[in-house]
Structures are given as structure tokens and as C-alpha cells.
Tab-separated table of C-alpha atoms in Angstrom:
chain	number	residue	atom	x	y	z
A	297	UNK	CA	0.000	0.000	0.000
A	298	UNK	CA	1.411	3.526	-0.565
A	299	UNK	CA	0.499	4.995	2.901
A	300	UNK	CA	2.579	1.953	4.619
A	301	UNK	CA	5.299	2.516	1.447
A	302	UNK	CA	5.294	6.377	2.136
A	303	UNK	CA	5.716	5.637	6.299
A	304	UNK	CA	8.452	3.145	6.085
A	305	UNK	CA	10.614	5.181	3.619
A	306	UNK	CA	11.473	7.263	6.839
A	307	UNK	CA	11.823	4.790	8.979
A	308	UNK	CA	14.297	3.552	6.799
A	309	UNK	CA	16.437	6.118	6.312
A	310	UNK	CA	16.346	6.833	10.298
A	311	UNK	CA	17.479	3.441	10.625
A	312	UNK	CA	20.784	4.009	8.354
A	313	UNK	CA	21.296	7.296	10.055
A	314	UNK	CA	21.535	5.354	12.913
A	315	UNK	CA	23.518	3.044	11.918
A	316	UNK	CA	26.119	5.347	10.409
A	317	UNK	CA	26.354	6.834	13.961
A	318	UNK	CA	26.869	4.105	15.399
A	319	UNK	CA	29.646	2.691	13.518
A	320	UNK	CA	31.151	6.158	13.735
A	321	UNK	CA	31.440	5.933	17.663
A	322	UNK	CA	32.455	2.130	18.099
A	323	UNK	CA	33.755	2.853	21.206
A	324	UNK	CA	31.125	2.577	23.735
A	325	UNK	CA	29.482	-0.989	24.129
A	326	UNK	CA	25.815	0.645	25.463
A	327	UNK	CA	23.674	1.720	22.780
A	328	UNK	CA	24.598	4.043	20.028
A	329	UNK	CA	21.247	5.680	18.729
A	330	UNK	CA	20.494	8.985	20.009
A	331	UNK	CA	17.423	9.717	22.015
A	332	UNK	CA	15.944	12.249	19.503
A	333	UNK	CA	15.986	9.452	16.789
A	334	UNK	CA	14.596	6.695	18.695
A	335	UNK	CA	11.702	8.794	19.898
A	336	UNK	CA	11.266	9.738	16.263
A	337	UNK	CA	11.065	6.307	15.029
A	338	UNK	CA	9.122	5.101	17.764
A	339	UNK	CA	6.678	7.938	16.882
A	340	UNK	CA	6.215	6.888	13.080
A	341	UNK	CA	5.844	3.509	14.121
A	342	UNK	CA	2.855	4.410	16.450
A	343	UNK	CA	1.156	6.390	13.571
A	344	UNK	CA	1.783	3.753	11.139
A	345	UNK	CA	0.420	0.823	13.389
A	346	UNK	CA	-2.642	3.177	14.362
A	347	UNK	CA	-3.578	3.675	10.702
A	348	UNK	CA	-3.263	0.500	9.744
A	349	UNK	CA	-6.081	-0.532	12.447
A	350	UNK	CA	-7.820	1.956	10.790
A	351	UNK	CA	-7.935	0.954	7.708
A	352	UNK	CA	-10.207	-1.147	6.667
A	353	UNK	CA	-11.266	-3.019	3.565
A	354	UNK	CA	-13.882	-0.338	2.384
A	355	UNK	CA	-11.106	2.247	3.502
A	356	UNK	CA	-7.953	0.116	1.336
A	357	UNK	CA	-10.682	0.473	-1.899
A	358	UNK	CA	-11.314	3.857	-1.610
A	359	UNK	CA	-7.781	4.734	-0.850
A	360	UNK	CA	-6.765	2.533	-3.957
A	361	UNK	CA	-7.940	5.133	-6.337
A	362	UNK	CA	-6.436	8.214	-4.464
A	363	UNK	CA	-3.478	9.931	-6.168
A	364	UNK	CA	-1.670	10.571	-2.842
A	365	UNK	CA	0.774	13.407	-4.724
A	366	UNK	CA	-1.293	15.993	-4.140
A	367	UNK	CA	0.278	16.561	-0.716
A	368	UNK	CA	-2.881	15.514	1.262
A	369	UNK	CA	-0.614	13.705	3.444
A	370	UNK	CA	1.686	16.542	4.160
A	371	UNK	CA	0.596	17.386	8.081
A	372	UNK	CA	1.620	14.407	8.819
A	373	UNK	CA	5.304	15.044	7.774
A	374	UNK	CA	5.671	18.704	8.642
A	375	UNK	CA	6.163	20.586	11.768
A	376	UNK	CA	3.336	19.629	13.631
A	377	UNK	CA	0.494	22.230	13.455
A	378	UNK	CA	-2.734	22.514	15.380
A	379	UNK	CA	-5.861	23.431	12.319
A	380	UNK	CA	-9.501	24.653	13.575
A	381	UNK	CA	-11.204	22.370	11.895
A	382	UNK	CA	-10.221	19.105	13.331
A	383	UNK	CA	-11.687	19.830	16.471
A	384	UNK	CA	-15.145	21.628	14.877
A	385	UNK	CA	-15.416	18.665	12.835
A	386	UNK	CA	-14.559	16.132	15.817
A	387	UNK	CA	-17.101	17.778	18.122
A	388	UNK	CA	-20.185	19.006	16.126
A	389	UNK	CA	-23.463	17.729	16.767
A	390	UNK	CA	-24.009	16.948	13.430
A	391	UNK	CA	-21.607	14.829	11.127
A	392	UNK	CA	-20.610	17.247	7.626
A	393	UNK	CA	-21.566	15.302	4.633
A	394	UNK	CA	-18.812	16.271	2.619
A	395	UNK	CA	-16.614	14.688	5.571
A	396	UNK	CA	-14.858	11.836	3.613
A	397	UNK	CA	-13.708	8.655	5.431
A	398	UNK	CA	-10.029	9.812	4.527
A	399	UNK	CA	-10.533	13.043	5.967
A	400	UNK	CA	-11.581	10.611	9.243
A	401	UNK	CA	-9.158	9.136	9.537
A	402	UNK	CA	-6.499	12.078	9.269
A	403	UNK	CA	-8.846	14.102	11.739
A	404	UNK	CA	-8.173	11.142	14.638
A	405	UNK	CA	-4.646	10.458	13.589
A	406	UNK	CA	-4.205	14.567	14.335
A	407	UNK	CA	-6.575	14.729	16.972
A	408	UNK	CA	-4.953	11.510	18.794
A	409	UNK	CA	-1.449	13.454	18.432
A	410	UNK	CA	-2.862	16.794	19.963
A	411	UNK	CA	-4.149	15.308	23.139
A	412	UNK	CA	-1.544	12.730	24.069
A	413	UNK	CA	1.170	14.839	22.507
A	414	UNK	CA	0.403	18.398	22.771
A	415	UNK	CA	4.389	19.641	23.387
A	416	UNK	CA	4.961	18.486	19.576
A	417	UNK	CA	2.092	21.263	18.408
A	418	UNK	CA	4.770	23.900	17.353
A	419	UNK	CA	2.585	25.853	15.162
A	420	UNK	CA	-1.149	27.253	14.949
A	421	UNK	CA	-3.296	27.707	11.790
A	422	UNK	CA	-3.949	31.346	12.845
A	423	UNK	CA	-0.083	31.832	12.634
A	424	UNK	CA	-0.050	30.746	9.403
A	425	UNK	CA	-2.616	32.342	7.950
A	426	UNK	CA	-0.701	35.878	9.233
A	427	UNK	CA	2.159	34.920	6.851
A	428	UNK	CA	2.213	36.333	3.307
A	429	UNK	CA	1.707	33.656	0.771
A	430	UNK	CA	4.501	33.443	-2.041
A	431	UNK	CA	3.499	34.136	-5.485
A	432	UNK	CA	4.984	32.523	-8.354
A	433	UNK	CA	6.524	34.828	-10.636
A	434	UNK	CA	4.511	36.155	-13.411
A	435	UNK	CA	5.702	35.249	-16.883
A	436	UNK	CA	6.679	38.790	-18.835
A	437	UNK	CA	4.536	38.351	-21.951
A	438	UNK	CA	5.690	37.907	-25.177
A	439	UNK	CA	6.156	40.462	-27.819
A	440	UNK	CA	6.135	39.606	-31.370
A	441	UNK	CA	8.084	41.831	-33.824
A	442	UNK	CA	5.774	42.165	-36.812
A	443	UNK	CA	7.200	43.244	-40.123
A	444	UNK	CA	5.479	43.856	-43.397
A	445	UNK	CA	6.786	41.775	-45.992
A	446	UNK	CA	5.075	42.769	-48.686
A	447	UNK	CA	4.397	46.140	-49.667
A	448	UNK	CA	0.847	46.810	-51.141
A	449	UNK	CA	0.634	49.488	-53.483
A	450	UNK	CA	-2.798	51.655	-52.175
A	451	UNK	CA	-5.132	51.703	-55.188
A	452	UNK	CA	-5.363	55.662	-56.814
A	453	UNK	CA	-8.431	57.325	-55.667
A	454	UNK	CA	-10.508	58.911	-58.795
A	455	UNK	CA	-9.662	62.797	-59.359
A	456	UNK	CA	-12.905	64.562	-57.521
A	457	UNK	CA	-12.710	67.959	-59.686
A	458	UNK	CA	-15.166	70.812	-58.401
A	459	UNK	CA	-14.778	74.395	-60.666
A	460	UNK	CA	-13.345	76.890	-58.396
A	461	UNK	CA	-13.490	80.719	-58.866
A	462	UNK	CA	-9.906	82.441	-57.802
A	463	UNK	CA	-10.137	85.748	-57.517
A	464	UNK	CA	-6.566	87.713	-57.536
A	465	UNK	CA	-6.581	91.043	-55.489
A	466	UNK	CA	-4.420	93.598	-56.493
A	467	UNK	CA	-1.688	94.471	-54.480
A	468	UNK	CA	-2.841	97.824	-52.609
A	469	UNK	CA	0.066	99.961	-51.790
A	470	UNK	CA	-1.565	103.046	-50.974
A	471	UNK	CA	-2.125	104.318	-47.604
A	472	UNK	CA	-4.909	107.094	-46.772
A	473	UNK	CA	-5.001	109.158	-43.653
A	474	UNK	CA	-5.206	112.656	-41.811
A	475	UNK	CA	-6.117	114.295	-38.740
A	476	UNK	CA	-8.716	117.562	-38.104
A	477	UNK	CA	-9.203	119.699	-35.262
A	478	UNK	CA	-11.614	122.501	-34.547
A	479	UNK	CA	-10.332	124.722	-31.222
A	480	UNK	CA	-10.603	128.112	-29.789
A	481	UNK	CA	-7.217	130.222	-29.698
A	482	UNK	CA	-5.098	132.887	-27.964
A	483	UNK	CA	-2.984	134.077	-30.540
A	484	UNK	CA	-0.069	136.687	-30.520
A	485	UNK	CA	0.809	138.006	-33.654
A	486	UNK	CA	3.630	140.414	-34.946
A	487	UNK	CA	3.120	143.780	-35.680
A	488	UNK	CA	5.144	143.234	-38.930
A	489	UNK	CA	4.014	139.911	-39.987
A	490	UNK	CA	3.921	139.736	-43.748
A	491	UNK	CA	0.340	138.235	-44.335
A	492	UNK	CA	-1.115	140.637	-41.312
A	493	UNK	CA	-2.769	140.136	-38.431
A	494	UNK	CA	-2.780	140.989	-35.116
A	495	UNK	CA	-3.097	139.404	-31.349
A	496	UNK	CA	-7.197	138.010	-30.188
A	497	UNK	CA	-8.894	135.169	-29.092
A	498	UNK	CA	-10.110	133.368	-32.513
A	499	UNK	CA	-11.114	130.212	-33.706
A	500	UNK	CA	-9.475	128.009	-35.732
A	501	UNK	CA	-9.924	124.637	-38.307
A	502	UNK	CA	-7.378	122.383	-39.211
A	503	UNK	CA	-7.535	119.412	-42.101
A	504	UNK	CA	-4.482	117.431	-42.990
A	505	UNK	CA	-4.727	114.628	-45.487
A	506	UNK	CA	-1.904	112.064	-46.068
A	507	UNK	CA	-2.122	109.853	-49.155
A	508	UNK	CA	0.930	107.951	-49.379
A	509	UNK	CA	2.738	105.046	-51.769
A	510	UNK	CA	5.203	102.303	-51.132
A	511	UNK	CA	6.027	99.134	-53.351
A	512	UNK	CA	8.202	97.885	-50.673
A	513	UNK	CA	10.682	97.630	-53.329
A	514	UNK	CA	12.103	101.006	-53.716
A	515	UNK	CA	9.744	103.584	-54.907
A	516	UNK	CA	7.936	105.904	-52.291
A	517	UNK	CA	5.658	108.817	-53.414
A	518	UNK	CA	4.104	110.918	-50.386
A	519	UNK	CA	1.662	113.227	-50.824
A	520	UNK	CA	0.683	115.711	-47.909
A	521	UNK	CA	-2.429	118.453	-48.495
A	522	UNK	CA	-2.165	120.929	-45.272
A	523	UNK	CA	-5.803	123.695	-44.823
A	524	UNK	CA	-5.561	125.985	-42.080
A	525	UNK	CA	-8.564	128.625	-41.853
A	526	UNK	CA	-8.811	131.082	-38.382
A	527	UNK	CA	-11.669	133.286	-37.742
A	528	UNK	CA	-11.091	136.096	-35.296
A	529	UNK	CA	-13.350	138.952	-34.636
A	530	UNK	CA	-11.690	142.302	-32.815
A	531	UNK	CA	-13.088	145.313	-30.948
A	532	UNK	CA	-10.496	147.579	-32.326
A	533	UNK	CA	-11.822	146.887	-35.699
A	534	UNK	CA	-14.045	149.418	-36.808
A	535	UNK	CA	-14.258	148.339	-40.056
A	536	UNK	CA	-14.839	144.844	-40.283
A	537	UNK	CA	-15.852	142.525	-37.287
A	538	UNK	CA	-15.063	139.301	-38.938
A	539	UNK	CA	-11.442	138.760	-40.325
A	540	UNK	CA	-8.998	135.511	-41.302
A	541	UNK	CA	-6.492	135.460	-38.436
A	542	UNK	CA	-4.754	131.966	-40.170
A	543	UNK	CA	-5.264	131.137	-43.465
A	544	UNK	CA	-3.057	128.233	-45.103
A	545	UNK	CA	-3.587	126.635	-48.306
A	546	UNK	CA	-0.474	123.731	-48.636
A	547	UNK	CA	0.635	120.625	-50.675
A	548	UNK	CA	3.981	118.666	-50.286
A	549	UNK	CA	5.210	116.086	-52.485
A	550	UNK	CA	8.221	113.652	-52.482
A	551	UNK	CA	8.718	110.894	-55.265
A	552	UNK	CA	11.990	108.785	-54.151
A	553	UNK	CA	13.715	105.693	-55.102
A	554	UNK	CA	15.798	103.776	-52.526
A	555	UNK	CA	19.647	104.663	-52.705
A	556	UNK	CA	20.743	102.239	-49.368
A	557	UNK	CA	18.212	101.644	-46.837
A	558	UNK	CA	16.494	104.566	-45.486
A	559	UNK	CA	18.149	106.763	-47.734
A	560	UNK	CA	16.179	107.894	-50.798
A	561	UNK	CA	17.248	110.004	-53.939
A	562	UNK	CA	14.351	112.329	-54.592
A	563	UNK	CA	12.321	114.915	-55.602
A	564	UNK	CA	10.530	117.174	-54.273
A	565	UNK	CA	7.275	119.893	-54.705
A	566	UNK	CA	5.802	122.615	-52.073
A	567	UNK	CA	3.124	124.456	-53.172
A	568	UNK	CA	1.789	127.396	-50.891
A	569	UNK	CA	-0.653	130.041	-50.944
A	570	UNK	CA	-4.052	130.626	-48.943
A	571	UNK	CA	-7.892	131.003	-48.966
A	572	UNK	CA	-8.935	134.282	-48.481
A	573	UNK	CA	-8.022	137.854	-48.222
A	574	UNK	CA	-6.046	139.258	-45.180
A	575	UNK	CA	-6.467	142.429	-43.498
A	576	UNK	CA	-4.767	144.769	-41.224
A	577	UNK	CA	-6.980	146.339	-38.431
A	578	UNK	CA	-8.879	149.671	-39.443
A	579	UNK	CA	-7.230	149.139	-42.595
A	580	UNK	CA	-8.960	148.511	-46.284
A	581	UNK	CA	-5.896	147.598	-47.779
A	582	UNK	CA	-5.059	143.630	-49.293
A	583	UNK	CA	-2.192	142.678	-47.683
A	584	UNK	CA	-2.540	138.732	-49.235
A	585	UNK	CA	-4.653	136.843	-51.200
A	586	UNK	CA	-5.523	133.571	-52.686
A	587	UNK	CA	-2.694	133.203	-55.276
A	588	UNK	CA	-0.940	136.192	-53.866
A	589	UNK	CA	1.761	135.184	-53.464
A	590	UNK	CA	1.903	131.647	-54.648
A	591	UNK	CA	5.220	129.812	-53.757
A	592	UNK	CA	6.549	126.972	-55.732
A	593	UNK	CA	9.750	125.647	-54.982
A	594	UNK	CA	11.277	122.371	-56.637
A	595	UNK	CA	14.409	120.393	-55.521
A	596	UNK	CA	16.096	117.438	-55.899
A	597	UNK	CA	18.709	115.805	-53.306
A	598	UNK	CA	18.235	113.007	-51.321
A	599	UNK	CA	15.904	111.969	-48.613
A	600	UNK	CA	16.673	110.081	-45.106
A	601	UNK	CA	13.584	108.232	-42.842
A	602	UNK	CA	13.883	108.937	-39.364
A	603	UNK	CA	12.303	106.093	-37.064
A	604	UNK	CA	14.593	106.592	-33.967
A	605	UNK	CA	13.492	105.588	-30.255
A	606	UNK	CA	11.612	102.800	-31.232
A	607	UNK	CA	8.919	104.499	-33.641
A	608	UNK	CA	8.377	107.147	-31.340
A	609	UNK	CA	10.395	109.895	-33.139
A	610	UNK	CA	9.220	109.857	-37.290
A	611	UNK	CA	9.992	111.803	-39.791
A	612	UNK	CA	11.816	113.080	-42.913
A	613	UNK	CA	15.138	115.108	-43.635
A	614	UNK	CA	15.257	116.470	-47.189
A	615	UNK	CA	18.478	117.748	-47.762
A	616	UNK	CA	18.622	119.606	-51.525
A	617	UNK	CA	21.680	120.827	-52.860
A	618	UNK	CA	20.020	122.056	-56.018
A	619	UNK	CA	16.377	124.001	-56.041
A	620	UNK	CA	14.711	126.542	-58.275
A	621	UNK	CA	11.900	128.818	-56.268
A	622	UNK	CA	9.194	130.313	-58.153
A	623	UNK	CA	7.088	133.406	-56.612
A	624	UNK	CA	3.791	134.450	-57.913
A	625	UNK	CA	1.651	137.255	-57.149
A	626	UNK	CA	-1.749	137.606	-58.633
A	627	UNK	CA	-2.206	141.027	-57.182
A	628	UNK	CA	0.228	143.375	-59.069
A	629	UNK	CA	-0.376	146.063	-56.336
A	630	UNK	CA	1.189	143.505	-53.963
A	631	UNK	CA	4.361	142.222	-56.215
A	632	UNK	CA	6.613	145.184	-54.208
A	633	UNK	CA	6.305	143.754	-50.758
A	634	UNK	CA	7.484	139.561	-51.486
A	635	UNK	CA	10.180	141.002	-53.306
A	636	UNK	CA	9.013	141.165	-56.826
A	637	UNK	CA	9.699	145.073	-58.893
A	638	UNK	CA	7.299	147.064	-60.089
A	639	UNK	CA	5.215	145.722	-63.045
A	640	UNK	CA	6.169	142.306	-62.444
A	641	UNK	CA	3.817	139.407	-60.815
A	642	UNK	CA	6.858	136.632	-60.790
A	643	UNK	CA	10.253	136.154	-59.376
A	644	UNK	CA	12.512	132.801	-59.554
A	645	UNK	CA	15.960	131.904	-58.025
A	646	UNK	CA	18.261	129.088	-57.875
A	647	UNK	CA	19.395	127.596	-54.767
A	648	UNK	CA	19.926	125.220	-52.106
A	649	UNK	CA	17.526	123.870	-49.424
A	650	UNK	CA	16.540	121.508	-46.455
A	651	UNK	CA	13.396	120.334	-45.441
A	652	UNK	CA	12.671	118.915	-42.369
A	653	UNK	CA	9.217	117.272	-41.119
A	654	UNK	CA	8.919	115.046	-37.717
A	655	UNK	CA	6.655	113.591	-35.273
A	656	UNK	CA	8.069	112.695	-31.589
A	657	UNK	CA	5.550	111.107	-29.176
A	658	UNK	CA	6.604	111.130	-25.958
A	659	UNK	CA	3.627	109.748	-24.537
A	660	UNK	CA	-0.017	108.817	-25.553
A	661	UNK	CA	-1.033	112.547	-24.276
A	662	UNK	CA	1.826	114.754	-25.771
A	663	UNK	CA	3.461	114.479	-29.333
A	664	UNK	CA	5.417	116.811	-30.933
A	665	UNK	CA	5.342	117.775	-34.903
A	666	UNK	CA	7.785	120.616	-36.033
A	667	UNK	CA	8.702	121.377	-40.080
A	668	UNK	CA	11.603	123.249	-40.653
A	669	UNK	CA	12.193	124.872	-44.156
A	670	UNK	CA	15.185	126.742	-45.271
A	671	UNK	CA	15.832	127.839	-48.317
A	672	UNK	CA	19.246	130.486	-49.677
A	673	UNK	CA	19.941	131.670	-53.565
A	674	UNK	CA	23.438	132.674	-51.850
A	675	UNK	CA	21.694	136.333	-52.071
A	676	UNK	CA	18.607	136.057	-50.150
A	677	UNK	CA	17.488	133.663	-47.475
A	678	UNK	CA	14.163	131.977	-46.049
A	679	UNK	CA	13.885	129.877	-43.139
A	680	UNK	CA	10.479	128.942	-41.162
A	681	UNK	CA	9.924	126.490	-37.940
A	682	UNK	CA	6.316	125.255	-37.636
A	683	UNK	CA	6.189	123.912	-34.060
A	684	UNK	CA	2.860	122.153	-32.560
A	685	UNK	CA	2.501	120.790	-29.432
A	686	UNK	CA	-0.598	118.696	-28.822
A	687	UNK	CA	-1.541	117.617	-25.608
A	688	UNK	CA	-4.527	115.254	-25.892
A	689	UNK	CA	-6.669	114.803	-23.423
A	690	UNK	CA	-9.563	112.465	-24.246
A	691	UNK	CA	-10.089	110.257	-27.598
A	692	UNK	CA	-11.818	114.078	-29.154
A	693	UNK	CA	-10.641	116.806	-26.877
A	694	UNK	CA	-7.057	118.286	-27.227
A	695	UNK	CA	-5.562	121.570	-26.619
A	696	UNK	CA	-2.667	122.635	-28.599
A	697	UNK	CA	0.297	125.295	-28.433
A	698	UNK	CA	1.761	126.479	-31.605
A	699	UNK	CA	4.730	128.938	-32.110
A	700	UNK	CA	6.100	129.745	-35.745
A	701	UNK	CA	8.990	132.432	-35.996
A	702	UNK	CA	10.227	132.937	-39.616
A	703	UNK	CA	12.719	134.786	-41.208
A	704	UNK	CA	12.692	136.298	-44.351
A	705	UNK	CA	15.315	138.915	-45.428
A	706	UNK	CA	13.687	139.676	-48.939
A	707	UNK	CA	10.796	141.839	-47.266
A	708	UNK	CA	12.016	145.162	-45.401
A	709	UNK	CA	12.996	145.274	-42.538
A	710	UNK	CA	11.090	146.452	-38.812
A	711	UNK	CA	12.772	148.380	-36.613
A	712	UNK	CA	11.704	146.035	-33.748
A	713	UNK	CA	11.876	142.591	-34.998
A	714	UNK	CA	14.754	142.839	-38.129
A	715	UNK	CA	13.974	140.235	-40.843
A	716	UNK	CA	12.014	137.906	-38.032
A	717	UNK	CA	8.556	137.505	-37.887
A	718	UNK	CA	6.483	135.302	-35.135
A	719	UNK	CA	3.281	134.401	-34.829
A	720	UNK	CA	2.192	131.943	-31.670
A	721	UNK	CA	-1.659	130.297	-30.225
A	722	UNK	CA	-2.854	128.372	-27.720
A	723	UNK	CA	-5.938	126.595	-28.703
A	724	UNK	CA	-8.780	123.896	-26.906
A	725	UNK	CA	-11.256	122.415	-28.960
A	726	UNK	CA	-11.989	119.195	-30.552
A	727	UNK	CA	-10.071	116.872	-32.775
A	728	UNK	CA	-10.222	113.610	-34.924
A	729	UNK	CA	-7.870	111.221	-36.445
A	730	UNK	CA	-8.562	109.117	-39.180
């Protein structure tokens, strides 16, 4: 049977351990076999005659079919340990039917071990179950390394054609804009300033339109249109109580091509000349008119575009070492005082000149535009300084101070002021950019 074959293996191999001791020590005549092995042996021999009482006929059947490698008979050979359910089962009222005879029979052979041997109980199932069981490691899974062998051409999808309409903008390289104002004024004026006038609060308009080119290759072409028109009404008039206190009628124009960067040779056109009459105080003489005078002056030199301190300082610098300046006077009454002799209406010169226009911002309330214009035929000279300062205080409300001395030493000259003339305003009114 294999439960007597499994018991006396042990017993066996106890035996030759013995043995081996004892012909290892063949000294002492007593007996040889310590007293840990006998009670061993003696031990198995008790369990194996106990089972074998046990065992019956029905019991040798049913144990005939058992595969006894599944390690059902495992307590018996390990460290003795004391399981719950032996007793539950031993002592229950009521039998379990899924108690199997072999189950029995390894209950008493336990059982008769715990109560006429309980100093062998070493363990406790409760101690075991505390212990973390021991996984078997996890096999990594296997990756397969898939390659395409053949290469399958993707059939061509049909050509889906739908008529389309392109339209093709032209490049647009012009840009359009200009500023207005309308504001009351304090303004000084002269005694000898050459288109009259004289010091009052007035009102004034202002209209500047901009319409400029670029390619962005090298061909600029700016165009600047400049109306003034001031309105001032005086008590020490007598004859008149509505007069033009500023009157400007202006057009600049520069046509370049790039030389090197922001240096362009050009050309260059002012045209000036004004609206309406202008009048002296108590006076019914013209002193200016429209077309009287009429400036023209032409030059060609070369240009430079400012954009310093980060676009806050714009501007141009037209320097001209060879212009012609052409004066026109439609009144012939008036040809004497701009220079022109007596029964003439025209005068022209060669010369040189510089032109200077800029823009500084120095904040989103204050900017700063000046134009500076000289002009010399080595016998005669010109030079004016437009300065504006706007302060702006909301999106349509500025106020504005303008001063504007000029010099001009083809009229006669004032015992007061020489060849200078100045003319200066302080305005508040409304304004709009666009």
C-alpha cells in the first residue's frame, strides 16, 4: 500500500542514520542511537500501526484510487500544526456530509497526536494564515516583432474635380489718412508779420490729409495736403468785425527711389498760398490773397527716414543741394512787398535747401510735430519752424500750443523785430484722427 510505502521510507532512512552513527562511535558498548531518533522512530511507528487498524477493507478500496501526490498527506510530515477544523469537525453535533472517510481518519490520527502529545504542536493555523503567501513569478509576456513583408501598393483614388473661382486682389500699396481739429485760440501776432494780423482770441480749423505710396521695393511717393482757416473777430476793428487770423492753403510732395536703406534720392514739390483775403486792423488795404503770393519751390537731393526711439520719433530730412523757387503774385499792387519790382507778378531763383518734417511722441497725451524749411539763392534767405505741441486729453478733446517764428530777409525790414517775424496760439477744442 502507498500509505505503509510512504511511512516506512522514513523509517528507513532513520534506521541508516543510525547506523552510520553508530559505527562512527564504536567505542562505547551501550547503545549508540540517540534519544531524539529513537523517539522519532518510535513515533512513526505508532502512527503507522494506528492507521493500519484503521484501515479497513472499504477504507484500502477507496484509498486505492487516491493519487496521494497531491500533498494531502503533508501534516503528517511537517512541523506539527494545530488546524480549527479538526476539532469543529470532531465535536459538532451533526456529522458534515462532505466529511470523507479519509478526511476521518487524518482528523483522529491529528486529533490523537494533539491530546496525548500536545508539546509536539509547534505551530497554529492562525499563525499561518498571518504569513504572506509566495506568489509565483509572473511570466513577462511575449512580444512579437511584426514586419510587413510585402508592400501593397494603395489603389489611386478617382480625381474629384469641383470648378473653383480664384479671384486675384491687387496688391494695394496706398495708404490714406489725416487728422482735423476745430479749437478756440489765444494768438499773438507780430506787428510786422507779412500776411497781417494781429493778437485776439479766434477760432481756428485744421484738415491734414496724407495719401501715401510704397512698393516695398524702392519707390515711395508721399503726398501731404495741409488747410488751415482762423476766424477772429476784434473790438479795435471798426471796419470789419469778422477777419482771417490763419489762413493756409499747402501741398507737399516727395517721389523717391531707394539709394541704401532709409536713404532715398528724390524729388521734391511745395506748393503754398491761402484762402482768403487778409487784413490789417482799421485798414482797407489787401495785404494777401488767394494766389498772392503763390510759392513753388522744386528740388532734388536726397531723402533720409527717421524712425529713432523705437517708432516714437518719425519723420523726414530732405536735404537739396540744387532748387529753383518760383514766386507768384496775382495782385500786381502787392508784387513790391514779397520782393518782386514794379510791373512784375513773378520772381525765380536758384538755390539750395533743407526740409525737415517730424513727429516725436513722448507719450499717448503729448506728441510733438515741427517742419523746418530753409531755403538760400546765396543772395537772399528763407527759413520757417512750424512747431505744434498737442496735448490730448480724451479720444476728441485736445488743446494745442503752436509757435512759428520765420525769417525772411527779402521783405524790409522792422525796426523792432529785423527780418524775423512770429506768430504763436494756444488753442482747446476738438479733434479727430482718421
Amino acid at each position: 500500500m502507498r500509505i505503509r510505502y510512504l511511512l516506512f521510507v522514513p523509517l528507513l532512512w532513520l534506521s541508516a542514520a543510525a547506523s552510520a552513527y553508530g559505527h562512527r562511535t564504536p567505542v562505547h558498548p551501550t547503545d549508540t542511537v540517540a534519544p531524539f531518533v529513537r523517539a522519532y522512530v518510535d513515533s512513526l511507528q505508532h502512527y503507522k500501526l494506528r492507521l493500519d487498524s484503521v484501515l479497513t477493507s472499504d477504507s484500502v478500496r477507496l484509498f486505492s484510487n487516491v493519487d496521494i501526490s497531491d500533498g494531502r498527506y503533508s501534516p503528517l510530515f511537517l512541523p506539527l500544526t494545530f488546524y480549527h477544523g479538526i476539532s469543529q469537525r470532531k465535536f459538532a453535533l451533526e456529522s458534515s456530509e462532505d466529511w470523507s472517510s479519509f478526511s476521518q481518519v487524518m482528523d483522529n490520527a491529528l486529533l490523537h497526536v494533539y491530546l496525548s502529545r500536545p508539546d509536539l504542536v509547534t505551530n497554529t493555523q492562525s499563525r499561518l494564515a498571518g504569513v504572506p503567501m509566495v506568489l509565483p513569478e509572473q511570466p513577462k509576456p511575449i512580444k512579437n516583432k511584426t514586419s510587413i513583408v510585402d508592400k501593397v501598393d494603395l489603389a489611386p483614388d478617382e480625381p474629384h474635380t469641383e470648378p473653383v473661382t480664384v479671384m486675384l486682389r491687387r496688391p494695394n500699396f496706398w495708404k490714406f489718412s489725416g487728422d482735423s481739429y476745430l479749437q478756440f485760440i489765444q494768438n499773438y501776432v507780430s506787428g510786422n508779420w507779412y500776411k497781417g494780423g494781429e493778437s485776439n482770441y479766434s477760432m481756428l480749423g485744421r484738415l491734414n490729409f496724407s495719401a501715401n505710396y510704397d512698393n516695398h521695393q524702392k519707390l515711395k511717393w508721399d503726398n501731404r495736403l495741409e488747410m488751415q482757416l482762423g476766424f477772429q473777430t476784434t473790438k479795435s476793428d471798426t471796419l470789419r468785425r469778422l477777419k482771417t487770423s490763419t489762413d493756409l492753403l499747402r501741398y507737399t510732395g516727395m517721389l523717391g527711389v531707394q539709394a541704401h536703406k532709409n536713404w532715398y534720392y528724390s524729388f521734391q514739390l511745395i506748393a503754398t498760398t491761402q484762402f482768403l483775403r487778409g487784413y490789417r486792423n482799421n485798414d482797407t488795404k489787401v495785404y494777401s490773397d488767394f494766389l498772392s503770393p503763390l510759392n513753388l519751390n522744386v528740388s532734388i537731393g536726397m531723402d533720409y527716414h527717421l524712425n529713432w526711439l523705437k517708432g516714437k520719433l518719425t519723420g523726414t530730412v530732405h536735404l537739396a543741394p540744387l532748387a529753383y523757387n518760383y514766386k507768384y503774385v496775382g495782385r500786381e499792387n502787392l508784387a513790391t512787398s514779397y520782393g518782386i519790382k514794379k510791373g512784375d507778378r513773378h520772381i525765380d531763383d536758384y538755390g539750395s535747401e533743407v526740409n525737415i518734417n517730424f513727429n516725436w511722441r513722448f507719450s499717448n497725451m503729448v506728441r510733438w510735430r515741427s517742419r523746418i524749411y530753409g531755403y538760400t539763392s546765396y543772395k537772399r534767405s528763407e527759413v520757417e519752424c512750424e512747431n505744434t505741441i498737442t496735448f490730448q486729453l480724451t479720444r476728441f478733446l485736445s488743446s494745442n500750443l503752436y509757435f512759428y517764428p520765420r525769417f525772411d530777409d527779402s521783405r524790409s525790414r522792422d525796426s523792432h523785430h529785423g527780418y524775423w517775424e512770429f506768430k504763436e496760439y494756444l488753442s482747446f477744442g476738438f479733434n479727430y484722427n482718421f
